[in-house]
mmCIF file of C-alpha atoms in Angstrom:
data_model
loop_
_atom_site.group_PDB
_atom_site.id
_atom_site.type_symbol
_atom_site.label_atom_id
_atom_site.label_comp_id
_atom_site.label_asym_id
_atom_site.label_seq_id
_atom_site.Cartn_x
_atom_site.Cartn_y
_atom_site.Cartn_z
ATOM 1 C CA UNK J 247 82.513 15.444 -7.217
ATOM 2 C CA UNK J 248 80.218 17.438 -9.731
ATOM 3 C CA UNK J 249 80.402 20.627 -11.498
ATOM 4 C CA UNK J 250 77.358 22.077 -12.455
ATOM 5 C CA UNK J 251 77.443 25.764 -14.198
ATOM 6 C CA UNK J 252 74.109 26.658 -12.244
ATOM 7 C CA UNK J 253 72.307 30.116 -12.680
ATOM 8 C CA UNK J 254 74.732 32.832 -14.282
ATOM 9 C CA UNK J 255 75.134 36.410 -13.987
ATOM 10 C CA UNK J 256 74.355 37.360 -17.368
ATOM 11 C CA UNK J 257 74.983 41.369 -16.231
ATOM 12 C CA UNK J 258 77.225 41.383 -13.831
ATOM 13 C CA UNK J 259 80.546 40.547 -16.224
ATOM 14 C CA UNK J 260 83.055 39.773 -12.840
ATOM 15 C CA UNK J 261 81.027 36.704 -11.842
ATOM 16 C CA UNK J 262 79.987 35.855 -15.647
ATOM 17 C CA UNK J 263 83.830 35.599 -16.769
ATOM 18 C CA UNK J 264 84.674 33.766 -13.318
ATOM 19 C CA UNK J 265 82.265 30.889 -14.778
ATOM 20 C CA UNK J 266 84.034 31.100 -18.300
ATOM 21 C CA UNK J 267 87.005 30.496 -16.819
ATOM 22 C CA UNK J 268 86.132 27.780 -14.148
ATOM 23 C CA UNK J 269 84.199 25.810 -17.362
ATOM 24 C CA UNK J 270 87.355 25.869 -18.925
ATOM 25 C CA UNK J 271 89.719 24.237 -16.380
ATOM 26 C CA UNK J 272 86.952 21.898 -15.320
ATOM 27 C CA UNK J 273 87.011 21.055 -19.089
ATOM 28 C CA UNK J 274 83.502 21.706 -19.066
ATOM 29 C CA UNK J 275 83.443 22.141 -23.631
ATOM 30 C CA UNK J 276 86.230 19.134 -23.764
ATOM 31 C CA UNK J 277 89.195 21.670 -25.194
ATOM 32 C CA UNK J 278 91.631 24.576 -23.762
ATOM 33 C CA UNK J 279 89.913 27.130 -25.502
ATOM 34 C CA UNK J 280 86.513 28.837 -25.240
ATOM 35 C CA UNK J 281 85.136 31.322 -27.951
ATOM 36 C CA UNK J 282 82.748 33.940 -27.681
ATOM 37 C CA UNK J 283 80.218 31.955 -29.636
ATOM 38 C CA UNK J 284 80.167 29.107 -26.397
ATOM 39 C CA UNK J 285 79.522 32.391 -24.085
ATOM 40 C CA UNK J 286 76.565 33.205 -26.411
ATOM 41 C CA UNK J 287 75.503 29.363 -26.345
ATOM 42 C CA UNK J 288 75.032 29.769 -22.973
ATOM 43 C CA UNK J 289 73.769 32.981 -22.523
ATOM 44 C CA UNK J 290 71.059 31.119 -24.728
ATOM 45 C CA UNK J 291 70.320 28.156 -22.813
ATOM 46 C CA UNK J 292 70.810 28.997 -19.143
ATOM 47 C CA UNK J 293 69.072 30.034 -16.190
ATOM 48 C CA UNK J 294 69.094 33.289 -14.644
ATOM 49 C CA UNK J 295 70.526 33.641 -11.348
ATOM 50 C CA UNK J 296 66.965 35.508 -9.444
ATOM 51 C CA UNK J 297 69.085 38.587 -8.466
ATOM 52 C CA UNK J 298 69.007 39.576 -12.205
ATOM 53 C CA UNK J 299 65.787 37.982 -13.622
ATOM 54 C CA UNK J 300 64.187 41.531 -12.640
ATOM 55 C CA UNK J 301 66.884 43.145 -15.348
ATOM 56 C CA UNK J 302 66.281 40.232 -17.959
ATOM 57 C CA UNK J 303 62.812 41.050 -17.575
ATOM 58 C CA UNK J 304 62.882 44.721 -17.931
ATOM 59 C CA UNK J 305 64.528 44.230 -21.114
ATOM 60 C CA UNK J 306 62.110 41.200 -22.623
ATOM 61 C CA UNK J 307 58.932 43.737 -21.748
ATOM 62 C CA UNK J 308 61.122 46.500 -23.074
ATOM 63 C CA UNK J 309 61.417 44.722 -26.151
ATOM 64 C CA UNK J 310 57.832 43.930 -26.820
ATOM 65 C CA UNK J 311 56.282 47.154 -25.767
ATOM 66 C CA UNK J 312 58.700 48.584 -28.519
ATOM 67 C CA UNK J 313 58.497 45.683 -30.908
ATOM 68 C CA UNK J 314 61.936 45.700 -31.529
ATOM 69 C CA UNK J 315 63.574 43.666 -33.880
ATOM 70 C CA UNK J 316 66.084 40.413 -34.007
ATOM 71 C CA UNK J 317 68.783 42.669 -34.845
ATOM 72 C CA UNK J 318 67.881 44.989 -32.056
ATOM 73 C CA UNK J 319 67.544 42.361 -29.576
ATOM 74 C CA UNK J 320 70.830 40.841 -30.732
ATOM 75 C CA UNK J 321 72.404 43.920 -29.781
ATOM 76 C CA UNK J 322 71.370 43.406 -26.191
ATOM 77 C CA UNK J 323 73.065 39.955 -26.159
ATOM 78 C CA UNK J 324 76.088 41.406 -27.578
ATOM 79 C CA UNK J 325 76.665 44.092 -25.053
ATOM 80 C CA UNK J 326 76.582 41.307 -22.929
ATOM 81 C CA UNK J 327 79.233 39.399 -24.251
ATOM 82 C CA UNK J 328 81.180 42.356 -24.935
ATOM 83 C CA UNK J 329 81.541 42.894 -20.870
ATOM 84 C CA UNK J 330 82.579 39.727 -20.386
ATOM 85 C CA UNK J 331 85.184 39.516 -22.850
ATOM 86 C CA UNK J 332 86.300 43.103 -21.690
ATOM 87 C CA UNK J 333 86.317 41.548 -17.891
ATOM 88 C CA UNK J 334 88.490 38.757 -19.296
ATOM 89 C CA UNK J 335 90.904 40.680 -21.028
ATOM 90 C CA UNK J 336 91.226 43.033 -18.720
ATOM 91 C CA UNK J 337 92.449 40.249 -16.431
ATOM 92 C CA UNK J 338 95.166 38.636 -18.567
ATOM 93 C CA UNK J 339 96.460 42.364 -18.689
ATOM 94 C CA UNK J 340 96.386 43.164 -15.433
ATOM 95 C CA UNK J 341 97.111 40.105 -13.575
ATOM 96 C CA UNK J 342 99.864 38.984 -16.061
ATOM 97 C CA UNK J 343 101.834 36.024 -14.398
ATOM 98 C CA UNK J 344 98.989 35.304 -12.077
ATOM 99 C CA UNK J 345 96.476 33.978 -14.938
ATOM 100 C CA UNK J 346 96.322 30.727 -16.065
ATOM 101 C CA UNK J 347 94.984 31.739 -19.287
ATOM 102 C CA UNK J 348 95.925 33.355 -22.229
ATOM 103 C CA UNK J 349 93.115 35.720 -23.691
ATOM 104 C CA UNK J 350 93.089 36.783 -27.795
ATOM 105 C CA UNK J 351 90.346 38.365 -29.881
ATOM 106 C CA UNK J 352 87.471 36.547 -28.759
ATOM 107 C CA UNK J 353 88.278 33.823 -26.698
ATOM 108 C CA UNK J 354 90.458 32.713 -23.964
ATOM 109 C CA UNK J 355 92.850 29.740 -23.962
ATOM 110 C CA UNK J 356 94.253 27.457 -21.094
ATOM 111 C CA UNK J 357 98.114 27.853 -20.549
ATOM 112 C CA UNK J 358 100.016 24.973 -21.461
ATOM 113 C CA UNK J 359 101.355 24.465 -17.810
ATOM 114 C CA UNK J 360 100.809 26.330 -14.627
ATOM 115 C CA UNK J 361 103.079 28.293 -12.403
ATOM 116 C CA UNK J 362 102.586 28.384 -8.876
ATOM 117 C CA UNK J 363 101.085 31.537 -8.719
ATOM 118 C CA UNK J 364 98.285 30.271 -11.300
ATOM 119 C CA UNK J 365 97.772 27.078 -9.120
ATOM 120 C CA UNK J 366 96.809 29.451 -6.528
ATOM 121 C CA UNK J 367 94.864 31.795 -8.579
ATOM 122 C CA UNK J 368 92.972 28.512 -9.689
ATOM 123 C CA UNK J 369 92.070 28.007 -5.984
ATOM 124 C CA UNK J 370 90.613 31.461 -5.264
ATOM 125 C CA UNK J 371 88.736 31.314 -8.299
ATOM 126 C CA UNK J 372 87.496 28.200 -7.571
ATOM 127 C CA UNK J 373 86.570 29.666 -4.043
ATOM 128 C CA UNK J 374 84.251 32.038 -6.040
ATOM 129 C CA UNK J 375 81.802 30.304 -6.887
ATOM 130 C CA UNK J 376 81.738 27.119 -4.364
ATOM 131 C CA UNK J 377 78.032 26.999 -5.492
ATOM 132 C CA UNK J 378 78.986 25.026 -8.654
ATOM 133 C CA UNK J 379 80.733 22.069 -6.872
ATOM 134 C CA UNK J 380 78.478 19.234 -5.947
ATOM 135 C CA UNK J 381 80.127 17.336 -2.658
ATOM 136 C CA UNK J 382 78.737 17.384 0.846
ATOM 137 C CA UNK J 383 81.524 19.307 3.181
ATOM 138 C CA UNK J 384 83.389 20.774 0.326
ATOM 139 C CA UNK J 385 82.393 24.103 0.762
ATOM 140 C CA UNK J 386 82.902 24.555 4.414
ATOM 141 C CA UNK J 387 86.378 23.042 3.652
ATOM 142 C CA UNK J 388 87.588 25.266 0.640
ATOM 143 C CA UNK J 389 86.263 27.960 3.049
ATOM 144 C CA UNK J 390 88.577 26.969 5.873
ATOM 145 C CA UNK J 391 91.156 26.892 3.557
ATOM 146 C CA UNK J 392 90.392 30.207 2.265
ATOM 147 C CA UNK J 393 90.984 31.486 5.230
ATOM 148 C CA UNK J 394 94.907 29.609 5.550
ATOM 149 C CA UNK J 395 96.003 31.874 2.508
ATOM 150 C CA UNK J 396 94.182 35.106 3.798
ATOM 151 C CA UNK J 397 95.863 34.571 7.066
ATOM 152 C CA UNK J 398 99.391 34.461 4.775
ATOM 153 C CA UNK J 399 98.047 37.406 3.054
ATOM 154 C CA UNK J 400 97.366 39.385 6.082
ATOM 155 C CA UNK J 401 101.089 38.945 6.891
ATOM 156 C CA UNK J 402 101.711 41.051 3.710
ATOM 157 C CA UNK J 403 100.278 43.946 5.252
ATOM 158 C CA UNK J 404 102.574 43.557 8.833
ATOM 159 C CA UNK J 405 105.557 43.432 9.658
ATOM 160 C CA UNK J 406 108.224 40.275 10.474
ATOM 161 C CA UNK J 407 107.699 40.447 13.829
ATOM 162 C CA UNK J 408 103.966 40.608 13.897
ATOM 163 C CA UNK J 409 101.425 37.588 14.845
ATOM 164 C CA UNK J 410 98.656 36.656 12.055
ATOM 165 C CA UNK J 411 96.220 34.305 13.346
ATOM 166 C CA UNK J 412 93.036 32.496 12.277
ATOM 167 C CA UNK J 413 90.404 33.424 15.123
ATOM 168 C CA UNK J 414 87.561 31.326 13.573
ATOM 169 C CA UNK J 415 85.851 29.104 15.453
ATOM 170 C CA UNK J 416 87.204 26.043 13.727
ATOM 171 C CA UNK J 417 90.924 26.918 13.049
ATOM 172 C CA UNK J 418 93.756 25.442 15.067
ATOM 173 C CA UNK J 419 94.447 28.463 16.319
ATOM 174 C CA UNK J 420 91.105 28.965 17.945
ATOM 175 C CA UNK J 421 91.892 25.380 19.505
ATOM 176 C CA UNK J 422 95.869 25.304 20.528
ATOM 177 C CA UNK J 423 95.940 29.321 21.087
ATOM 178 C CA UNK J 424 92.544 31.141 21.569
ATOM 179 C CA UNK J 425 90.293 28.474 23.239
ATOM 180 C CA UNK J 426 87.502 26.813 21.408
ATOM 181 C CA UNK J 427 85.183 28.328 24.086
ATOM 182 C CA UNK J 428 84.841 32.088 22.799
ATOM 183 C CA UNK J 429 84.413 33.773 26.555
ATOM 184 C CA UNK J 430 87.968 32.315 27.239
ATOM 185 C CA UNK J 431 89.375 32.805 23.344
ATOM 186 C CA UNK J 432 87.879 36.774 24.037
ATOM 187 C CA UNK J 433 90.012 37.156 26.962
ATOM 188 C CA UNK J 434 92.977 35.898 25.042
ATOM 189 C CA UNK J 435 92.228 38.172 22.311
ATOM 190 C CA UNK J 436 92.306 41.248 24.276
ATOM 191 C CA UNK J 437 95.483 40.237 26.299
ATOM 192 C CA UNK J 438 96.746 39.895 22.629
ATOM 193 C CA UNK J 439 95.441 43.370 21.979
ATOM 194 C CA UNK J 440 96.934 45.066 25.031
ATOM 195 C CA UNK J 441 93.342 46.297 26.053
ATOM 196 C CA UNK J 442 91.641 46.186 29.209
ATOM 197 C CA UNK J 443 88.425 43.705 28.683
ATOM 198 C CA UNK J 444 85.477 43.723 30.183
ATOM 199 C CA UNK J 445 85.164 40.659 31.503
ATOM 200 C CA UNK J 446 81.165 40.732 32.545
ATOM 201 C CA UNK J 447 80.450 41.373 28.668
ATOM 202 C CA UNK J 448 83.042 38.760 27.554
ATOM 203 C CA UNK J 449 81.159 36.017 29.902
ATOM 204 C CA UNK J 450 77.592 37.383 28.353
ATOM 205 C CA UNK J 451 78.342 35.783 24.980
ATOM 206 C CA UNK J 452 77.938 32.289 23.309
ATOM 207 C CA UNK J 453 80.218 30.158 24.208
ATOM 208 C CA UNK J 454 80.552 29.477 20.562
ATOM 209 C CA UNK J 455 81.207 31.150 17.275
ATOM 210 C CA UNK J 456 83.921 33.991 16.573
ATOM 211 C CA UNK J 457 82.202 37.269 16.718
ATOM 212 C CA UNK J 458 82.277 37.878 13.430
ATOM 213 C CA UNK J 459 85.781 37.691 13.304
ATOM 214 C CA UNK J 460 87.767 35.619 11.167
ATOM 215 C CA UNK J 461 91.724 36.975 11.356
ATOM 216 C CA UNK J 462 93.595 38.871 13.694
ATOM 217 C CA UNK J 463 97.317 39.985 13.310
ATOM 218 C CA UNK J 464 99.406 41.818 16.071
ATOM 219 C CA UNK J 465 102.302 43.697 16.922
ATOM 220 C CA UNK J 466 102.408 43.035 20.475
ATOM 221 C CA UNK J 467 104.669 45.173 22.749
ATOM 222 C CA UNK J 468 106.207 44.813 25.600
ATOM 223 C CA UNK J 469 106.253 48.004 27.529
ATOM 224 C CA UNK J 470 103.160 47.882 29.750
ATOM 225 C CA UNK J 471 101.709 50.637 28.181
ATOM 226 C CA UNK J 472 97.955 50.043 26.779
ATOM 227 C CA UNK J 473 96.750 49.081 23.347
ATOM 228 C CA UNK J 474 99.076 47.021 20.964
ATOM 229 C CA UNK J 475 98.537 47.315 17.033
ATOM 230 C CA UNK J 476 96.365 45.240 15.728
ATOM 231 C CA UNK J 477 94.432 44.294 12.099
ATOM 232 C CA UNK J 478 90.926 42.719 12.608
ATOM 233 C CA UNK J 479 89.965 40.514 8.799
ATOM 234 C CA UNK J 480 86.737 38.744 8.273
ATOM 235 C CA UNK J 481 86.964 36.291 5.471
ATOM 236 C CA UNK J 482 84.300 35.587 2.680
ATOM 237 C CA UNK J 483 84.534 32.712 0.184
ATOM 238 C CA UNK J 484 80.930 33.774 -1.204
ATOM 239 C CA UNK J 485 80.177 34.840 -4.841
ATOM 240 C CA UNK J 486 77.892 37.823 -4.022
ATOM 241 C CA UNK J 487 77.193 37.655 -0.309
ATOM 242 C CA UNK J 488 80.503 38.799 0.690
ATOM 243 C CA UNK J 489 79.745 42.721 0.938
ATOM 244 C CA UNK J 490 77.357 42.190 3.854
ATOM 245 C CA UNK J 491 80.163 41.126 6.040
ATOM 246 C CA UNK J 492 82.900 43.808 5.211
ATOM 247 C CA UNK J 493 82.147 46.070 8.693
ATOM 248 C CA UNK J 494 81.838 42.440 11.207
ATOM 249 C CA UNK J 495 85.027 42.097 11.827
ATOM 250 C CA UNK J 496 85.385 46.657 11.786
ATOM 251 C CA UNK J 497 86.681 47.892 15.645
ATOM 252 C CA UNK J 498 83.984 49.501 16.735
ATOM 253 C CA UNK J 499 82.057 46.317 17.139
ATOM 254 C CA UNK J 500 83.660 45.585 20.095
ATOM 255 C CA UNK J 501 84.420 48.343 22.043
ATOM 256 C CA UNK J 502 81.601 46.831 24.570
ATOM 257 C CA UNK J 503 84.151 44.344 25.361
ATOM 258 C CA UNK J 504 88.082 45.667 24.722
ATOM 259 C CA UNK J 505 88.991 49.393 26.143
ATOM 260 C CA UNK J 506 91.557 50.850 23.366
ATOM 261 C CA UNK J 507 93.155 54.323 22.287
ATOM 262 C CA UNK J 508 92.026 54.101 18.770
ATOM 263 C CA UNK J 509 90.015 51.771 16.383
ATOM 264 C CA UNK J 510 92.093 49.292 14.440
ATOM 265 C CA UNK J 511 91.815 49.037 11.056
ATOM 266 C CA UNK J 512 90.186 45.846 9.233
ATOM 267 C CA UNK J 513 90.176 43.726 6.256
ATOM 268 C CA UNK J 514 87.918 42.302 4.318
ATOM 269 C CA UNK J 515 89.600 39.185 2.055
ATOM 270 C CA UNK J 516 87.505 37.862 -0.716
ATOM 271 C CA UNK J 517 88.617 35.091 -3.353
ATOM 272 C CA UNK J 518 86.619 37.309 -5.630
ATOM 273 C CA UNK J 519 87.972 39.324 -8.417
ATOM 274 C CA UNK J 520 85.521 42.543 -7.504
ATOM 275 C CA UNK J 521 87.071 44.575 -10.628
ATOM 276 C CA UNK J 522 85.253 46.347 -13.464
ATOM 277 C CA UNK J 523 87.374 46.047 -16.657
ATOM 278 C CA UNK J 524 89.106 49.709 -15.802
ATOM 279 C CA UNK J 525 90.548 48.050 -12.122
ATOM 280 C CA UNK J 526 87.915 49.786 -10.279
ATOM 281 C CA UNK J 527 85.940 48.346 -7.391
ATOM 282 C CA UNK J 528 82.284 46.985 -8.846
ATOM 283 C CA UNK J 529 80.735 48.778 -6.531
ATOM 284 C CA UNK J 530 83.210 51.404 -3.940
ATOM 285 C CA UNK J 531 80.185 51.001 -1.730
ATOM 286 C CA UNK J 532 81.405 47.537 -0.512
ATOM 287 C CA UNK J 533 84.325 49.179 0.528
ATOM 288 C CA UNK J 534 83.459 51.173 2.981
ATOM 289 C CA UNK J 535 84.911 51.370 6.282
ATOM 290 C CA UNK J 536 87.084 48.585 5.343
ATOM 291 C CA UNK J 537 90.584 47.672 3.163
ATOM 292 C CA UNK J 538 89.122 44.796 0.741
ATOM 293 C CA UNK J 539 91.498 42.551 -0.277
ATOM 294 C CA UNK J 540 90.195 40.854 -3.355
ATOM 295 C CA UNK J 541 91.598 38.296 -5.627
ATOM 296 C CA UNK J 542 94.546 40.473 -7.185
ATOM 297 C CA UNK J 543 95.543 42.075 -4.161
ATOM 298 C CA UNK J 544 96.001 38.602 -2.305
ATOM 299 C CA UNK J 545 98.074 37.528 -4.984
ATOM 300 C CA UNK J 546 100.244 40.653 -4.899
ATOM 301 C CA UNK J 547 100.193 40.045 -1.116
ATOM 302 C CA UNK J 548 101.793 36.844 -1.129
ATOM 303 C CA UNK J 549 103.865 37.786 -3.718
ATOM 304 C CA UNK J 550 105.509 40.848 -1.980
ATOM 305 C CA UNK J 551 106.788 37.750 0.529
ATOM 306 C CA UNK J 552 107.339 35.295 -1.731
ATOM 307 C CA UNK J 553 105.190 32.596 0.061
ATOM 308 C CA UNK J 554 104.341 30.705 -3.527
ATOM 309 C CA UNK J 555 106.308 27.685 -2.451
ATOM 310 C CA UNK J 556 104.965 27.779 0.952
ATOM 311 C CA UNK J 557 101.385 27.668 0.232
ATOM 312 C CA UNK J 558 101.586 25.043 -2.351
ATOM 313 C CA UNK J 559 103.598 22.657 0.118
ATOM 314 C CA UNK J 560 100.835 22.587 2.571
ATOM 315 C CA UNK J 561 98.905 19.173 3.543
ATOM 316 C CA UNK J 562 95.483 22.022 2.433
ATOM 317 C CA UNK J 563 96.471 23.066 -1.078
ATOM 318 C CA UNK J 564 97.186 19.294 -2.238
ATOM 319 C CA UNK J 565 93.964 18.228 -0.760
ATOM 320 C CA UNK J 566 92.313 21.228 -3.078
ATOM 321 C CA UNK J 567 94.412 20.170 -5.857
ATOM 322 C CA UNK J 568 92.971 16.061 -5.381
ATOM 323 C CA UNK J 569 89.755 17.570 -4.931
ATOM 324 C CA UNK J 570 89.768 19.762 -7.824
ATOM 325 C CA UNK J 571 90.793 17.484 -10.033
ATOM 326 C CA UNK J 572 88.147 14.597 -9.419
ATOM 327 C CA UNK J 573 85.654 17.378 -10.865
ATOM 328 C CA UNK J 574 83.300 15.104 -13.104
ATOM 329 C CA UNK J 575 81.079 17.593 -15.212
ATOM 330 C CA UNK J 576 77.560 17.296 -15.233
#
């Protein structure tokens, strides 16, 4: 398997200092440590992912309708490498024991040896940016896995006694619990939810797919009164794609097929660390309508249960692990 860095995000300092980081365990420079200078070198020499091209282009016809100088222009590229190197340190602040790095100055170094909790924060970043790793299948898998630990993660936000299970259309639980046919898994799902379904509107879907939604968990009572409590989560192991599917997994999607008292709430889990360097949300527009769980919070989830040990002692997270580190760089 291949690493290839790929277009960056030269203004958009989250997904630029997810690259630094993944270059560095991928051993990408050949050492533990990279400076500012090798963020410059390739600020220099790559390509521009098109969503920002526009903004790189802006500046460059900026720059000559003003003639402005090297210096000037240099000051451009340093802004640039100044948010990154914010985002970064920002991190190994805030996420403390969860980062596998150590940042200083102007540069960030590899820990020596990782805990468990930075094994797993390696796999989330690594679910990222699944862009930059070259094997046919590997990103539908790392995606499938993604959505093992946001099911564990979910469980963080319900009780012992609740259910948390993976409704996509290629889980296990879809085929030993739900039904791989989704007329039959929707019927399921609403017995789960104590709600009257309409079964005409259930038979008019596919017989295929999830709905657009990923994770369910329940608290399912047994008193015969209607409407059980329920969380609806929608998973998205994308890099910048993952705000258009916060509301498909929201309640009020499917009201045409479950009768219930009130909507449920919803979560939207992404291996993404959506943080500008104060701790706010990139952009709070993503989360409307929806609690988004984002890198740091579904580390703090699983560590509120403890579930470390767990997750790295599943047949999944050693197969990421041998995948991982096969990583040839190109």
């Amino acid at each position: 398997m291949s690493f290839e860095v790929g277009e960056l995000h030269p203004n958009t300092p989250h997904l630029f200092a997810d690259l630094a980081e993944l270059m560095l365990l991928v051993g990408y420079l050949g050492r533990r440590t990279l400076h500012k200078n090798d963020l410059e070198s390739l600020l220099q020499t790559g390509a521009i992912t098109p969503e920002e091209i526009d903004e790189e282009a802006i500046v460059e016809q900026i720059a000559s309708a003003n003639k402005l100088t090297t210096a000037e222009r240099s000051n451009y590229l340093e802004r640039q490498l100044e948010d990154v190197l914010t985002q970064l340190n920002y991190r190994a602040k805030a996420l403390a024991n969860y980062y596998p790095f150590k940042a200083a100055d102007e540069q960030i170094e590899l820990r020596a040896e990782f805990t468990n909790q930075q094994r797993i924060y390696i796999f989330l970043l690594a679910c990222s940016r699944l862009r930059s790793f070259r094997k046919k299948g590997l990103p539908q898998k790392w995606a499938k896995y993604f959505a093992e630990i946001s099911r564990l993660a979910l469980r963080g936000l319900l009780p012992s006694n609740a259910n948390a299970r993976i409704f996509d259309a290629n889980s296990e639980d879809r085929k030993n619990y739900y039904s791989t046919n989704l007329k039959h898994a929707l019927k399921v799902l609403g017995r789960d939810l104590g709600a009257d379904c309409d079964v005409k509107e259930c038979e008019k879907v596919s017989t295929s797919g999830d709905a657009g939604l990923d994770l369910v968990g329940t608290i399912e009572f047994s008193d015969g009164a209607a409407t059980n409590y329920a969380i609806l989560g929608q998973c998205g192991a994308q890099e910048t794609n993952w705000p258009s599917k916060t509301l498909e997994a929201h309640s009020i999607k499917f009201r045409h097929l479950f009768k219930v008292q009130f909507d449920y709430p919803s979560v939207m889990f992404t291996p993404v660390c959506f943080r500008s360097s104060t701790g706010e949300w990139v952009d709070n527009s993503s989360a409307n309508g929806v609690l988004v769980a984002d890198r740091g919070r579904i580390l703090s989830l699983i560590d509120g249960q403890q579930k470390w040990d767990e997750i790295i002692g599943t047949n999944w997270f050693a197969q990421f692990e041998a995948d991982f580190s096969s990583i040839e760089v190109d």
